[in-house]
PDB file of N, H, CA, C and O in Angstrom:
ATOM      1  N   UNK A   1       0.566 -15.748  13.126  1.00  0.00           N
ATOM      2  CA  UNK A   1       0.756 -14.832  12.009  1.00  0.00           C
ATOM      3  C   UNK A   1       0.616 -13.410  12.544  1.00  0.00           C
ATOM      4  O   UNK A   1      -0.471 -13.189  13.078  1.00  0.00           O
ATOM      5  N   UNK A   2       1.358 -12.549  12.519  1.00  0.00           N
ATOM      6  H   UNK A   2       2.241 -12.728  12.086  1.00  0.00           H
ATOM      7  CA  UNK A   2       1.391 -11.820  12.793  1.00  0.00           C
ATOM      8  C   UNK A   2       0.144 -10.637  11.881  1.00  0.00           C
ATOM      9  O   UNK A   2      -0.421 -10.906  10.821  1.00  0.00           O
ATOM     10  N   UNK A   3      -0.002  -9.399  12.658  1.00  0.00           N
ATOM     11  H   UNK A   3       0.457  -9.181  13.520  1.00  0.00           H
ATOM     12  CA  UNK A   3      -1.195  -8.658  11.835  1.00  0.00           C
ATOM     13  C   UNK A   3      -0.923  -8.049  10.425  1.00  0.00           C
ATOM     14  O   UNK A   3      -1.798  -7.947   9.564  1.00  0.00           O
ATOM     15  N   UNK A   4       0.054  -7.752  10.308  1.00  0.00           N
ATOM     16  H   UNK A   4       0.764  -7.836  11.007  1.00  0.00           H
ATOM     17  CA  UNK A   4       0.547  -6.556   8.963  1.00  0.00           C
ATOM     18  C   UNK A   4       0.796  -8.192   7.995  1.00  0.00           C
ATOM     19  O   UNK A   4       1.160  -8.288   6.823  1.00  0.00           O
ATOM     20  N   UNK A   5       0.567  -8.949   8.643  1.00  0.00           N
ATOM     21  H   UNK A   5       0.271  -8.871   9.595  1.00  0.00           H
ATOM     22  CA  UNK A   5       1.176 -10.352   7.507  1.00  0.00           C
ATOM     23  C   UNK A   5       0.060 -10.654   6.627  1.00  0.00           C
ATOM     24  O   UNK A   5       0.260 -10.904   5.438  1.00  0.00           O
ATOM     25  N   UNK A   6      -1.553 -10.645   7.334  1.00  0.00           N
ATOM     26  H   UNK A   6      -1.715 -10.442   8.300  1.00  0.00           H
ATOM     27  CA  UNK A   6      -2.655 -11.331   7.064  1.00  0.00           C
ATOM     28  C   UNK A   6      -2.720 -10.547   5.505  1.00  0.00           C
ATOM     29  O   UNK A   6      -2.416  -9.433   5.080  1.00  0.00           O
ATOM     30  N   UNK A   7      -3.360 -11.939   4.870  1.00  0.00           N
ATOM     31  H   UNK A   7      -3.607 -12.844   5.215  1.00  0.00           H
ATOM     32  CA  UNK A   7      -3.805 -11.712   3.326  1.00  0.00           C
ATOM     33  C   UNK A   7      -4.998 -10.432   3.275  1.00  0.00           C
ATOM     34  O   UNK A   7      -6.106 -10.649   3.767  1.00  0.00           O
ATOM     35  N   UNK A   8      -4.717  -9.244   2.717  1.00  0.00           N
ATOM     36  H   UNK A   8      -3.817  -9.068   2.317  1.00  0.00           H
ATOM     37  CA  UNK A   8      -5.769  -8.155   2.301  1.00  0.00           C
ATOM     38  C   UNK A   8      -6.814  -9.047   1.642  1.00  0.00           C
ATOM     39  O   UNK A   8      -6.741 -10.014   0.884  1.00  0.00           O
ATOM     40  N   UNK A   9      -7.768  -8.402   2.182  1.00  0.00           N
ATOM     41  H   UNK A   9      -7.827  -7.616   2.798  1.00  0.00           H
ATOM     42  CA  UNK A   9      -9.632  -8.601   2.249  1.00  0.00           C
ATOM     43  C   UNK A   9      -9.853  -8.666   0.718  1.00  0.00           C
ATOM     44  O   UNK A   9      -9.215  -7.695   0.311  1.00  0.00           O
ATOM     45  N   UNK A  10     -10.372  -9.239  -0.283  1.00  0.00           N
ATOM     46  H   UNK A  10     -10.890 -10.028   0.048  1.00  0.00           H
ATOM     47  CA  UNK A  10     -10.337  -9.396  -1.286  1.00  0.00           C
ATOM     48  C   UNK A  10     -11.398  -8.170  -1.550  1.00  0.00           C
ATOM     49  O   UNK A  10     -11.268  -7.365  -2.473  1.00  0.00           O
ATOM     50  N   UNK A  11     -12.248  -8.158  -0.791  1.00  0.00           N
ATOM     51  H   UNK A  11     -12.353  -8.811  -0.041  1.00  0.00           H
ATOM     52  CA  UNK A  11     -12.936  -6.966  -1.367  1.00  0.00           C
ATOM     53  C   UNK A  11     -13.024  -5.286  -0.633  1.00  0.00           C
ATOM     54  O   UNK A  11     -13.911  -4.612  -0.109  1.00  0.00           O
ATOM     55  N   UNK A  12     -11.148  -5.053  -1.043  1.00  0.00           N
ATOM     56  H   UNK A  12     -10.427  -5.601  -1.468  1.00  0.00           H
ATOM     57  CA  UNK A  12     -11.464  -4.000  -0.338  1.00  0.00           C
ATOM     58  C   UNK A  12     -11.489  -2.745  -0.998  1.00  0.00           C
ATOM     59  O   UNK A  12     -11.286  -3.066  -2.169  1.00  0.00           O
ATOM     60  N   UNK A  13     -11.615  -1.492  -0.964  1.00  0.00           N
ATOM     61  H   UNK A  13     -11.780  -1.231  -0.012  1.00  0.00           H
ATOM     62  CA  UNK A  13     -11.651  -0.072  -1.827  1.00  0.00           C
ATOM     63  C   UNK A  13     -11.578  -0.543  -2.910  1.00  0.00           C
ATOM     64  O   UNK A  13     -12.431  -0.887  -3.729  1.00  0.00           O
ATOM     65  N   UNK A  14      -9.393  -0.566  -2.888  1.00  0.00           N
ATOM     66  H   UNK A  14      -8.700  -0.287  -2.223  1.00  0.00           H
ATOM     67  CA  UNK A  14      -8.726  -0.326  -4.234  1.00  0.00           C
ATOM     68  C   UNK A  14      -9.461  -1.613  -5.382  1.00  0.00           C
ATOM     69  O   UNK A  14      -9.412  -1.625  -6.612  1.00  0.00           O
ATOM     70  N   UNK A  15     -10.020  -2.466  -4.578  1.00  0.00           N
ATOM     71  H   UNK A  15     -10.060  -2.456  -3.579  1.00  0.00           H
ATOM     72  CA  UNK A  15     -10.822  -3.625  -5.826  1.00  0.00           C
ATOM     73  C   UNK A  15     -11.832  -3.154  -5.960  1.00  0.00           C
ATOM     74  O   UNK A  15     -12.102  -2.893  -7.132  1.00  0.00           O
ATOM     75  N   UNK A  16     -12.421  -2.956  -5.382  1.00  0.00           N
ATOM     76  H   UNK A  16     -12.202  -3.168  -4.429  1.00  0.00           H
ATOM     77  CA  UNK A  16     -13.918  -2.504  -5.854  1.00  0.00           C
ATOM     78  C   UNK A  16     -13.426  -1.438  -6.787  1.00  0.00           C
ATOM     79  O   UNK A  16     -13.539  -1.904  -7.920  1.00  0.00           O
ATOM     80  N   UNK A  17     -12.829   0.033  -6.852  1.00  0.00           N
ATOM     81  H   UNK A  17     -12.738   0.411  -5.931  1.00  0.00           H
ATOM     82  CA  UNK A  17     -12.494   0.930  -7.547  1.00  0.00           C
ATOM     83  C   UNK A  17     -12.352   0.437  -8.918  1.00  0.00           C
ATOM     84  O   UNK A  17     -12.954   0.889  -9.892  1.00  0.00           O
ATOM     85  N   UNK A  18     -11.444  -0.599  -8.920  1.00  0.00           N
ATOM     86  H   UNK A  18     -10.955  -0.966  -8.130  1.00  0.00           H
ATOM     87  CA  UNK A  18     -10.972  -1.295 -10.114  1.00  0.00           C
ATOM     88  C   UNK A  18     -12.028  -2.296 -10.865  1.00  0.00           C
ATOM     89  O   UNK A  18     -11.975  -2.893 -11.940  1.00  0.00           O
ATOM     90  N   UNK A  19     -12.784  -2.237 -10.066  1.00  0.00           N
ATOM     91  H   UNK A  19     -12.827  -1.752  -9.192  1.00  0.00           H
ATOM     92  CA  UNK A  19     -14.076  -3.679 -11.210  1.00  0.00           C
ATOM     93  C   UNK A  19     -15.043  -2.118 -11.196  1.00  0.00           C
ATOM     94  O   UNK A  19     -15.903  -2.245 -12.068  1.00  0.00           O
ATOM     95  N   UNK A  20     -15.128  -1.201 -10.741  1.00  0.00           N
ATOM     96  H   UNK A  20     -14.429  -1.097 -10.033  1.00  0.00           H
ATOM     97  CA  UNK A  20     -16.459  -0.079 -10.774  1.00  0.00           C
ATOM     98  C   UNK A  20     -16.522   0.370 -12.127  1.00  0.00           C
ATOM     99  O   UNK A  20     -15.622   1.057 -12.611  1.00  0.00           O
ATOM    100  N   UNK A  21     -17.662  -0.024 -12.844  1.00  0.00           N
ATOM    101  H   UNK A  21     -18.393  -0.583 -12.451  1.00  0.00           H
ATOM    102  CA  UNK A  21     -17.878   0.545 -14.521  1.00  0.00           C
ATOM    103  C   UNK A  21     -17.290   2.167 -14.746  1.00  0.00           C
ATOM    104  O   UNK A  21     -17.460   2.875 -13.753  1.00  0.00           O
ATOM    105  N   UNK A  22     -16.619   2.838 -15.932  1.00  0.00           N
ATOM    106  H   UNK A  22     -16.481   2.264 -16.739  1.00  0.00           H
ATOM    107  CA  UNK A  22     -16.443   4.207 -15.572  1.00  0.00           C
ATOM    108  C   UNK A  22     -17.378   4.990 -16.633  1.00  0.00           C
ATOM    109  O   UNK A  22     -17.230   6.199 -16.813  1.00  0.00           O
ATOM    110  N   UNK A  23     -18.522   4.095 -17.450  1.00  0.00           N
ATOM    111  H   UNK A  23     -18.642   3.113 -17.303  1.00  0.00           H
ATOM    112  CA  UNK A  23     -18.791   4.524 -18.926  1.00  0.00           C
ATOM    113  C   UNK A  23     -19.976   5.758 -18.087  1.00  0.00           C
ATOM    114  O   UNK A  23     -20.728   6.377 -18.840  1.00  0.00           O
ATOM    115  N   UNK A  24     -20.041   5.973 -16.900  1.00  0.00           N
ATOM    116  H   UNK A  24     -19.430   5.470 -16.288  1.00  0.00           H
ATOM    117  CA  UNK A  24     -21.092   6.838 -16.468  1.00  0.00           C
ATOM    118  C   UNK A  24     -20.444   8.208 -16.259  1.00  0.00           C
ATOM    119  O   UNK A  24     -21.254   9.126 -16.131  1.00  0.00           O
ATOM    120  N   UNK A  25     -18.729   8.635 -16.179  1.00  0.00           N
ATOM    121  H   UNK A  25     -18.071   7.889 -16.283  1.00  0.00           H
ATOM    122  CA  UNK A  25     -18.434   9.775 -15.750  1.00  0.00           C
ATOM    123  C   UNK A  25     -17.961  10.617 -17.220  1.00  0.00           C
ATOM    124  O   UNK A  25     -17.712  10.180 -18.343  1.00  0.00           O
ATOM    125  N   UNK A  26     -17.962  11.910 -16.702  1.00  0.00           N
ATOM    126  H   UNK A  26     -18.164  12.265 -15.789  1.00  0.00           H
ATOM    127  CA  UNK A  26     -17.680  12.543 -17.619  1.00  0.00           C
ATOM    128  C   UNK A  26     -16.217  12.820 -17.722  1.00  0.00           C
ATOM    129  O   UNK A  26     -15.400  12.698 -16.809  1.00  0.00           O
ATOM    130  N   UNK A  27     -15.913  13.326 -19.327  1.00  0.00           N
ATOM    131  H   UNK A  27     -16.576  13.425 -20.069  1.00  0.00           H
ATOM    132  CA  UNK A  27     -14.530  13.440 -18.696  1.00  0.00           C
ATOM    133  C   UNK A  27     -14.108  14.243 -17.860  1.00  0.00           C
ATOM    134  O   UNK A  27     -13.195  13.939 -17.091  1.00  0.00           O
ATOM    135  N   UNK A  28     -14.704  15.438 -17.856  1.00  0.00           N
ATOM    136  H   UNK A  28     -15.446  15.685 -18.480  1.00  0.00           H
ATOM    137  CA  UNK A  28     -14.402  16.184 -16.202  1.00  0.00           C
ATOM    138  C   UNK A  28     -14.451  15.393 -15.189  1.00  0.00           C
ATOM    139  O   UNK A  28     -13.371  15.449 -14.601  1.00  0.00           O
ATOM    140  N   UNK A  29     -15.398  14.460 -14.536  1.00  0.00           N
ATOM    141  H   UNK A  29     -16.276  14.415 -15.014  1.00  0.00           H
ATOM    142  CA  UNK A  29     -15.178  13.812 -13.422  1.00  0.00           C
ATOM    143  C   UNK A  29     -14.100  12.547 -13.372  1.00  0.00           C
ATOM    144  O   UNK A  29     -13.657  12.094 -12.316  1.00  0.00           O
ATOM    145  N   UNK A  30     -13.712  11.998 -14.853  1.00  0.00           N
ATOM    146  H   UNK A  30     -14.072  12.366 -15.711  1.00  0.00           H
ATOM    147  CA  UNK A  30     -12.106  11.622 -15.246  1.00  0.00           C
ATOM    148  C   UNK A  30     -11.375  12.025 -14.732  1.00  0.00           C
ATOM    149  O   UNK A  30     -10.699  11.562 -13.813  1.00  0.00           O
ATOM    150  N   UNK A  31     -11.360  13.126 -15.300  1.00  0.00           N
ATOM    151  H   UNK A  31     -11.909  13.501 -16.046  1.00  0.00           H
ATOM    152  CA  UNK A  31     -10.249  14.083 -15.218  1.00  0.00           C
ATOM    153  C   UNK A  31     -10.180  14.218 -12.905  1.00  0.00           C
ATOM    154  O   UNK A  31      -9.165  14.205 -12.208  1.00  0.00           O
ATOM    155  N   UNK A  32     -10.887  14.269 -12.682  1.00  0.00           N
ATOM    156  H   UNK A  32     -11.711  14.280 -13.248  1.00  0.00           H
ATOM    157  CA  UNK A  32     -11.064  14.455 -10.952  1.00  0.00           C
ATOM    158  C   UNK A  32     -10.426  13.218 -10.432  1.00  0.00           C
ATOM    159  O   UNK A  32      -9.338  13.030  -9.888  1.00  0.00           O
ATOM    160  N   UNK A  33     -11.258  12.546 -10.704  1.00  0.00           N
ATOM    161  H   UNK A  33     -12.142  12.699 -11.146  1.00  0.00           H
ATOM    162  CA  UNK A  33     -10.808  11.146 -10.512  1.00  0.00           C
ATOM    163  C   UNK A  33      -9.318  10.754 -10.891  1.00  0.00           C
ATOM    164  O   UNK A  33      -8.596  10.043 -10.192  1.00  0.00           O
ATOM    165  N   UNK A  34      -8.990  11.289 -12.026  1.00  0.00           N
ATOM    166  H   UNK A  34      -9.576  11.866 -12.594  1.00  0.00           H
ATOM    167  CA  UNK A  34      -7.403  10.842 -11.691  1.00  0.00           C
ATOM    168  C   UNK A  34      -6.611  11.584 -10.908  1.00  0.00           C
ATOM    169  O   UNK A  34      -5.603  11.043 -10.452  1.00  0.00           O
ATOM    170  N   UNK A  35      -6.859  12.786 -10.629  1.00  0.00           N
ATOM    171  H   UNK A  35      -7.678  13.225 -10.999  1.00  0.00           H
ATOM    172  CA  UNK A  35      -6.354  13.594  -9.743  1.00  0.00           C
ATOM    173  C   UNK A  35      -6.788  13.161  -8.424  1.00  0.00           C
ATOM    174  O   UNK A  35      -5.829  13.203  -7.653  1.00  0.00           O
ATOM    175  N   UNK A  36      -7.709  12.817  -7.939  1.00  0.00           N
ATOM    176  H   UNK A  36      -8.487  12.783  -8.565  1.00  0.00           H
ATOM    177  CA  UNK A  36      -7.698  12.104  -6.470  1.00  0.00           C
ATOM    178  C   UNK A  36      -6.823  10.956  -6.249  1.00  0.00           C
ATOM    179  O   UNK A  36      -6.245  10.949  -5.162  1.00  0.00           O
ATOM    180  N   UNK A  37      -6.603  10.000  -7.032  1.00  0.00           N
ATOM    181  H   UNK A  37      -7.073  10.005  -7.915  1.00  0.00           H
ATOM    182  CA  UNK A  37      -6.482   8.745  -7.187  1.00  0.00           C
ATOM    183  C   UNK A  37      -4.278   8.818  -7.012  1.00  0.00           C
ATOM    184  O   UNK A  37      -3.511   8.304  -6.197  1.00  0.00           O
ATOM    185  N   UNK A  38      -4.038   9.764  -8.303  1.00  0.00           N
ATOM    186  H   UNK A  38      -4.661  10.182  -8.964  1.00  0.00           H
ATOM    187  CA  UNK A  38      -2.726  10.407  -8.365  1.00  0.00           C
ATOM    188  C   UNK A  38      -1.772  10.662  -6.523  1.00  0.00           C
ATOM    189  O   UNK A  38      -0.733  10.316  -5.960  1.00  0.00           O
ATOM    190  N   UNK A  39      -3.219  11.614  -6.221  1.00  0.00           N
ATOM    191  H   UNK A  39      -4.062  11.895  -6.679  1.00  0.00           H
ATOM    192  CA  UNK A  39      -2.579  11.671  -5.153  1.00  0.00           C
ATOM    193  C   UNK A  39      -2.737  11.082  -3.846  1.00  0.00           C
ATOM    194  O   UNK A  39      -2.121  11.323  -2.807  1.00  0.00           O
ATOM    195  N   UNK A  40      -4.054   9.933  -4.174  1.00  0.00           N
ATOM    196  H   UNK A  40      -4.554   9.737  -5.018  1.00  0.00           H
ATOM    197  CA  UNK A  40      -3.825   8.686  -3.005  1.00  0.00           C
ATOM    198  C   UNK A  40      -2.272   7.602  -3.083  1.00  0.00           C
ATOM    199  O   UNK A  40      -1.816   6.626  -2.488  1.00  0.00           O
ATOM    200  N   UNK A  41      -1.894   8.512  -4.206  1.00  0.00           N
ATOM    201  H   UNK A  41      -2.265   9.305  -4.690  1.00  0.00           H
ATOM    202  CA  UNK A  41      -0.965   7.426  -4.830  1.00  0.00           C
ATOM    203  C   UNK A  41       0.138   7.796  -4.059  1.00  0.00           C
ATOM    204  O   UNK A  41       0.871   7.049  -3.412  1.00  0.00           O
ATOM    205  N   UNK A  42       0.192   8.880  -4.165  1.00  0.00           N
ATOM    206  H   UNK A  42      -0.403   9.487  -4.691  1.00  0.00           H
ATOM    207  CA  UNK A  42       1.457   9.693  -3.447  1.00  0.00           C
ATOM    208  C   UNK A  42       1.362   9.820  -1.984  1.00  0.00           C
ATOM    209  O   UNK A  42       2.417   9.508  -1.433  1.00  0.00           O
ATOM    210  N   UNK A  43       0.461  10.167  -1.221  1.00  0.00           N
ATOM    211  H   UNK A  43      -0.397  10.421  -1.669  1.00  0.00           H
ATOM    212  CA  UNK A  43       0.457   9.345   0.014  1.00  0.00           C
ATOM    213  C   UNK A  43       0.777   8.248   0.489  1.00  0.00           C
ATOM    214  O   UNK A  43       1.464   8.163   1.506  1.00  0.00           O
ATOM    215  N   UNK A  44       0.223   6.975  -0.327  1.00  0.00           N
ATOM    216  H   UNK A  44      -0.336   7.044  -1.153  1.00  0.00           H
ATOM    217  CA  UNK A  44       0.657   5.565  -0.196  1.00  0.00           C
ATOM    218  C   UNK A  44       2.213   5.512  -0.497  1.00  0.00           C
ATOM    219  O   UNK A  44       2.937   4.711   0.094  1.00  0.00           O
ATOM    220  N   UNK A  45       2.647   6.319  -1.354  1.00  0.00           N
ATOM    221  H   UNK A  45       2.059   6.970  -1.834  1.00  0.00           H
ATOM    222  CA  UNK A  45       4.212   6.088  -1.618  1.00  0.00           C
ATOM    223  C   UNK A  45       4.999   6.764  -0.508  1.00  0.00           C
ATOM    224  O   UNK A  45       6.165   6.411  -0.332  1.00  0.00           O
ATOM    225  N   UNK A  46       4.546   7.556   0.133  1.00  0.00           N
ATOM    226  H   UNK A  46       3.599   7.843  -0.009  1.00  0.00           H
ATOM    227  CA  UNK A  46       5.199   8.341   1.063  1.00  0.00           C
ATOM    228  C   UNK A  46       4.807   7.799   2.516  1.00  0.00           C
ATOM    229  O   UNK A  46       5.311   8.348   3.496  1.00  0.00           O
ATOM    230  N   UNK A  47       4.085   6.934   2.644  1.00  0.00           N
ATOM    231  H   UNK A  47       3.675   6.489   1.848  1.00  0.00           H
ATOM    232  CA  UNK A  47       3.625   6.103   3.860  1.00  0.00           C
ATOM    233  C   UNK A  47       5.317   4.972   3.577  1.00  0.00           C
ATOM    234  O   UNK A  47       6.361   5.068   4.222  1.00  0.00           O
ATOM    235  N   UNK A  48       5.026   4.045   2.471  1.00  0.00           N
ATOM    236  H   UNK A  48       4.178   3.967   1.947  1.00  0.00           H
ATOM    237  CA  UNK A  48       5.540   2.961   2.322  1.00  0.00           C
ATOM    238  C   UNK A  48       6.845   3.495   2.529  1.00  0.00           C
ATOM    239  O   UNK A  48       7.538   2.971   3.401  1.00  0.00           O
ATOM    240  N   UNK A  49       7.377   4.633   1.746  1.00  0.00           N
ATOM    241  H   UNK A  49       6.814   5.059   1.038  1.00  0.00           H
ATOM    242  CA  UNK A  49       8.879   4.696   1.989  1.00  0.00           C
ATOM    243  C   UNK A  49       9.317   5.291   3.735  1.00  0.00           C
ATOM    244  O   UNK A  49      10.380   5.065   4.314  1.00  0.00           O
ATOM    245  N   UNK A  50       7.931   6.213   4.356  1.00  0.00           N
ATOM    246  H   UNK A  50       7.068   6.396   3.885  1.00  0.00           H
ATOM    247  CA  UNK A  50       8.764   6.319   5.833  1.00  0.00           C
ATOM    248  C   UNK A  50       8.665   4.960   6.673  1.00  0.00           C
ATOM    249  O   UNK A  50       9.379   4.797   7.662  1.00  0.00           O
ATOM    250  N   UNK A  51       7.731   3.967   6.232  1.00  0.00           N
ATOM    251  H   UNK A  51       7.151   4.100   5.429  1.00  0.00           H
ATOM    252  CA  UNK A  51       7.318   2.457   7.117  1.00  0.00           C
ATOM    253  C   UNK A  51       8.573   2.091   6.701  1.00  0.00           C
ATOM    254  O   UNK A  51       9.223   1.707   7.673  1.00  0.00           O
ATOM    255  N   UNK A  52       9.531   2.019   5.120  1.00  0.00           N
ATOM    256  H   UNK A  52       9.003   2.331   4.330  1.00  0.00           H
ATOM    257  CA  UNK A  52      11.087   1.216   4.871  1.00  0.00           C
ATOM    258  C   UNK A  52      11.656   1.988   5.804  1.00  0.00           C
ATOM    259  O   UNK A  52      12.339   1.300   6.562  1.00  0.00           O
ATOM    260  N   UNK A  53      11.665   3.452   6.146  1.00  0.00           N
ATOM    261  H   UNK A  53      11.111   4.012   5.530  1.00  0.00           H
ATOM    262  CA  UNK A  53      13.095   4.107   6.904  1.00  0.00           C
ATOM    263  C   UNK A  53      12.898   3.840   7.769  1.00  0.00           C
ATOM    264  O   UNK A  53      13.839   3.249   8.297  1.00  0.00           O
ATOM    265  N   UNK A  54      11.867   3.969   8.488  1.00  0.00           N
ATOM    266  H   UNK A  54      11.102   4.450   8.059  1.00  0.00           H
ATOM    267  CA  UNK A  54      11.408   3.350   9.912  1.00  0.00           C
ATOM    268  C   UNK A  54      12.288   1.792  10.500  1.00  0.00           C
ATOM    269  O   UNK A  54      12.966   1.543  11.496  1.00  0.00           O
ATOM    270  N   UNK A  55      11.804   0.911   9.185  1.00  0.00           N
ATOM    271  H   UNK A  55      11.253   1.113   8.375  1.00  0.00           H
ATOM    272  CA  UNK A  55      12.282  -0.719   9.359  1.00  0.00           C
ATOM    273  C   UNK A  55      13.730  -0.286   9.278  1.00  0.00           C
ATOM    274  O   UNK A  55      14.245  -0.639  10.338  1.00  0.00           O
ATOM    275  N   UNK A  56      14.692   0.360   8.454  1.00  0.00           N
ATOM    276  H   UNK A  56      14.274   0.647   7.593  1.00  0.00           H
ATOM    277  CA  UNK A  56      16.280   0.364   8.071  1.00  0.00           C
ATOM    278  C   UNK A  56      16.788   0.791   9.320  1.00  0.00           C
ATOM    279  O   UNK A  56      17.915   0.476   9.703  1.00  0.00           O
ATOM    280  N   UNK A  57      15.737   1.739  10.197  1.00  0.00           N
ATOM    281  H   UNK A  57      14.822   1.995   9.885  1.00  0.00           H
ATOM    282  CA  UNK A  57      16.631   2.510  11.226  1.00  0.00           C
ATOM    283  C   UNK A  57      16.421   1.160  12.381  1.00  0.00           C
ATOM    284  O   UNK A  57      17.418   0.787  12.998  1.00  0.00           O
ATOM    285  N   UNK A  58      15.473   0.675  12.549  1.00  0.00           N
ATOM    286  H   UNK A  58      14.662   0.977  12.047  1.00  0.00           H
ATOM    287  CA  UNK A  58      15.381  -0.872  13.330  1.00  0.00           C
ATOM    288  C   UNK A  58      16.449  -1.731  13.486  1.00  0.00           C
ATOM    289  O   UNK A  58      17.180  -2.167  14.375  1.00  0.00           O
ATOM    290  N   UNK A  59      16.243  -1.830  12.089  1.00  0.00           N
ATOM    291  H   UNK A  59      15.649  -1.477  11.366  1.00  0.00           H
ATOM    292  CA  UNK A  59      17.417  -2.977  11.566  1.00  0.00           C
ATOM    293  C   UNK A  59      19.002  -2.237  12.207  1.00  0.00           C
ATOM    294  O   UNK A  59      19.648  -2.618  13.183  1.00  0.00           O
ATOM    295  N   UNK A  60      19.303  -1.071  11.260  1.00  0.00           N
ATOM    296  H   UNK A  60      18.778  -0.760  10.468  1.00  0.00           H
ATOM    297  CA  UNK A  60      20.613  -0.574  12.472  1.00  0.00           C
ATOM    298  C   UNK A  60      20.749  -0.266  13.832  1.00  0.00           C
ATOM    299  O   UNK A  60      21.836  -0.018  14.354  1.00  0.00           O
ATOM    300  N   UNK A  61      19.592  -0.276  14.464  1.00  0.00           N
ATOM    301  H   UNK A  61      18.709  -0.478  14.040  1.00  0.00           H
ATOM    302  CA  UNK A  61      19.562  -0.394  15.671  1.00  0.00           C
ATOM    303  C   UNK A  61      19.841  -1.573  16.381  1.00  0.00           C
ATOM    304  O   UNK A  61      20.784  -1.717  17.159  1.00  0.00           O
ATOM    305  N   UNK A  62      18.734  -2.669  16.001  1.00  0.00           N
ATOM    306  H   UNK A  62      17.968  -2.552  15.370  1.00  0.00           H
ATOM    307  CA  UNK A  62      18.706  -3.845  16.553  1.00  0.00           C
ATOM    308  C   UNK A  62      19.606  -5.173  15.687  1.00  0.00           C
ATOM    309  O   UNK A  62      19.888  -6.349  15.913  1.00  0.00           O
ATOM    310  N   UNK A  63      19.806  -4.285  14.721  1.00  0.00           N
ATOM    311  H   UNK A  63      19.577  -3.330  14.537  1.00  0.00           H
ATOM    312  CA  UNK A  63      20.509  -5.520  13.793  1.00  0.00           C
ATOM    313  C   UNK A  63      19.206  -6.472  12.804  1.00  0.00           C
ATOM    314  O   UNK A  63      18.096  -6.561  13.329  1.00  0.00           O
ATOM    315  N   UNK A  64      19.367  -6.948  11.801  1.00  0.00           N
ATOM    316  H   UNK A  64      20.269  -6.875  11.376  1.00  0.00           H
ATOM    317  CA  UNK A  64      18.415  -7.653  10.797  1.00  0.00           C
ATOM    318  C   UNK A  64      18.157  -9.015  11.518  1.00  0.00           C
ATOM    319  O   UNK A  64      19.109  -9.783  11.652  1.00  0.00           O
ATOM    320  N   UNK A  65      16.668  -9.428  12.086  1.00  0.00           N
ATOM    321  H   UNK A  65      15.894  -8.804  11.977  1.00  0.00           H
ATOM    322  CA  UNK A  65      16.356 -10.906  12.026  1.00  0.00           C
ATOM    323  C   UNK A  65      17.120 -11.765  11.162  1.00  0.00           C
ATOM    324  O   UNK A  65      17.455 -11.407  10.033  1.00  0.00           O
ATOM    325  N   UNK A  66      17.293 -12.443  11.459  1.00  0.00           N
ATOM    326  H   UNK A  66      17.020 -12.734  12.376  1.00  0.00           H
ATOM    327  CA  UNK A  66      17.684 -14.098  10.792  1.00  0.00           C
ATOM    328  C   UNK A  66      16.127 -14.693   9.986  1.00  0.00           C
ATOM    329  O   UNK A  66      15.031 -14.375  10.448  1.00  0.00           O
ATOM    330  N   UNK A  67      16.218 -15.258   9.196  1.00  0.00           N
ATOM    331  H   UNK A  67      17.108 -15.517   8.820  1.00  0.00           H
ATOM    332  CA  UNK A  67      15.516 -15.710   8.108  1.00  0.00           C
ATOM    333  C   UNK A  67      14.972 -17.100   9.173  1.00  0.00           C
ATOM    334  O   UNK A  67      15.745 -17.852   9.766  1.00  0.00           O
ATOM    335  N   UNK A  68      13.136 -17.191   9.215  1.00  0.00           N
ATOM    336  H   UNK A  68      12.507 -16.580   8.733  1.00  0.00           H
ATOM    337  CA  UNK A  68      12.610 -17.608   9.690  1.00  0.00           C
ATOM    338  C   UNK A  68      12.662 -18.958   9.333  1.00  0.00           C
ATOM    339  O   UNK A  68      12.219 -19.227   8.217  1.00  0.00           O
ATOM    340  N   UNK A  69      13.248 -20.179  10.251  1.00  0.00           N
ATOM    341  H   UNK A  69      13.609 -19.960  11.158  1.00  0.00           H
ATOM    342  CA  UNK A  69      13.202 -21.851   9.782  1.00  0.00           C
ATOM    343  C   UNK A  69      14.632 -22.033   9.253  1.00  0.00           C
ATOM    344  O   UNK A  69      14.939 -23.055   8.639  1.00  0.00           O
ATOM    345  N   UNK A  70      15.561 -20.982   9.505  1.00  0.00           N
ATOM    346  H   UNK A  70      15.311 -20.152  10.004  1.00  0.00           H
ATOM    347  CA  UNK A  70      16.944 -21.760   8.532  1.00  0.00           C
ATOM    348  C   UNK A  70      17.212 -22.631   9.189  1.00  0.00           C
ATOM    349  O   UNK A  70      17.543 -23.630   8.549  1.00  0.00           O
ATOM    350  N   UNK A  71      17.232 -22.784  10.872  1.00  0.00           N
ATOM    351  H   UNK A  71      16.962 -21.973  11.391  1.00  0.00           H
ATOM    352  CA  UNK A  71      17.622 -23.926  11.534  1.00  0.00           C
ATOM    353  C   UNK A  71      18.659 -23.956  12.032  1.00  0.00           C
ATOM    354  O   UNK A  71      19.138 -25.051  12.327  1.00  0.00           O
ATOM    355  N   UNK A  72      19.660 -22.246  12.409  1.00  0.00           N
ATOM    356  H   UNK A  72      19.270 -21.357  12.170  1.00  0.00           H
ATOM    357  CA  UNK A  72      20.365 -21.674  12.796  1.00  0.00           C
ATOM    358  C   UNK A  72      20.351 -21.362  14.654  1.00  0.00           C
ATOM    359  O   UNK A  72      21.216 -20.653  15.168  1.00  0.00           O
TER     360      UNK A  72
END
């Protein structure tokens, strides 16, 4: 199995973030918090889409793998 394949750690950040109670912040620190979060968002989107151009320019380079087990 290759590394980028392996199943994410069940307990990692973005889960913990998501089960973390929020009845303790204020809405100012709401309000922060979605603004950090917004723009972890936008990083992650701008990672994922140069990792696709990255793979498309591969692929026209080297041409697209064949589908793993067709038996080709």
């Amino acid at each position: 199995m290759e590394l980028d394949e392996r199943p994410r750690p069940k307990g990692d950040l973005a889960s913990q973030l998501a089960s973390e109670s929020l009845d303790s912040f204020s809405h100012h620190e709401l309000d922060e918090r979605v603004s950090l979060l917004e723009a972890e968002i936008a990083r992650v989107i701008a990672h994922r889409d140069k990792a696709a151009a990255h793979r498309r320019a591969a692929d026209a380079l080297f041409g697209t793998p064949s589908p793993q087990g067709s038996g080709s």
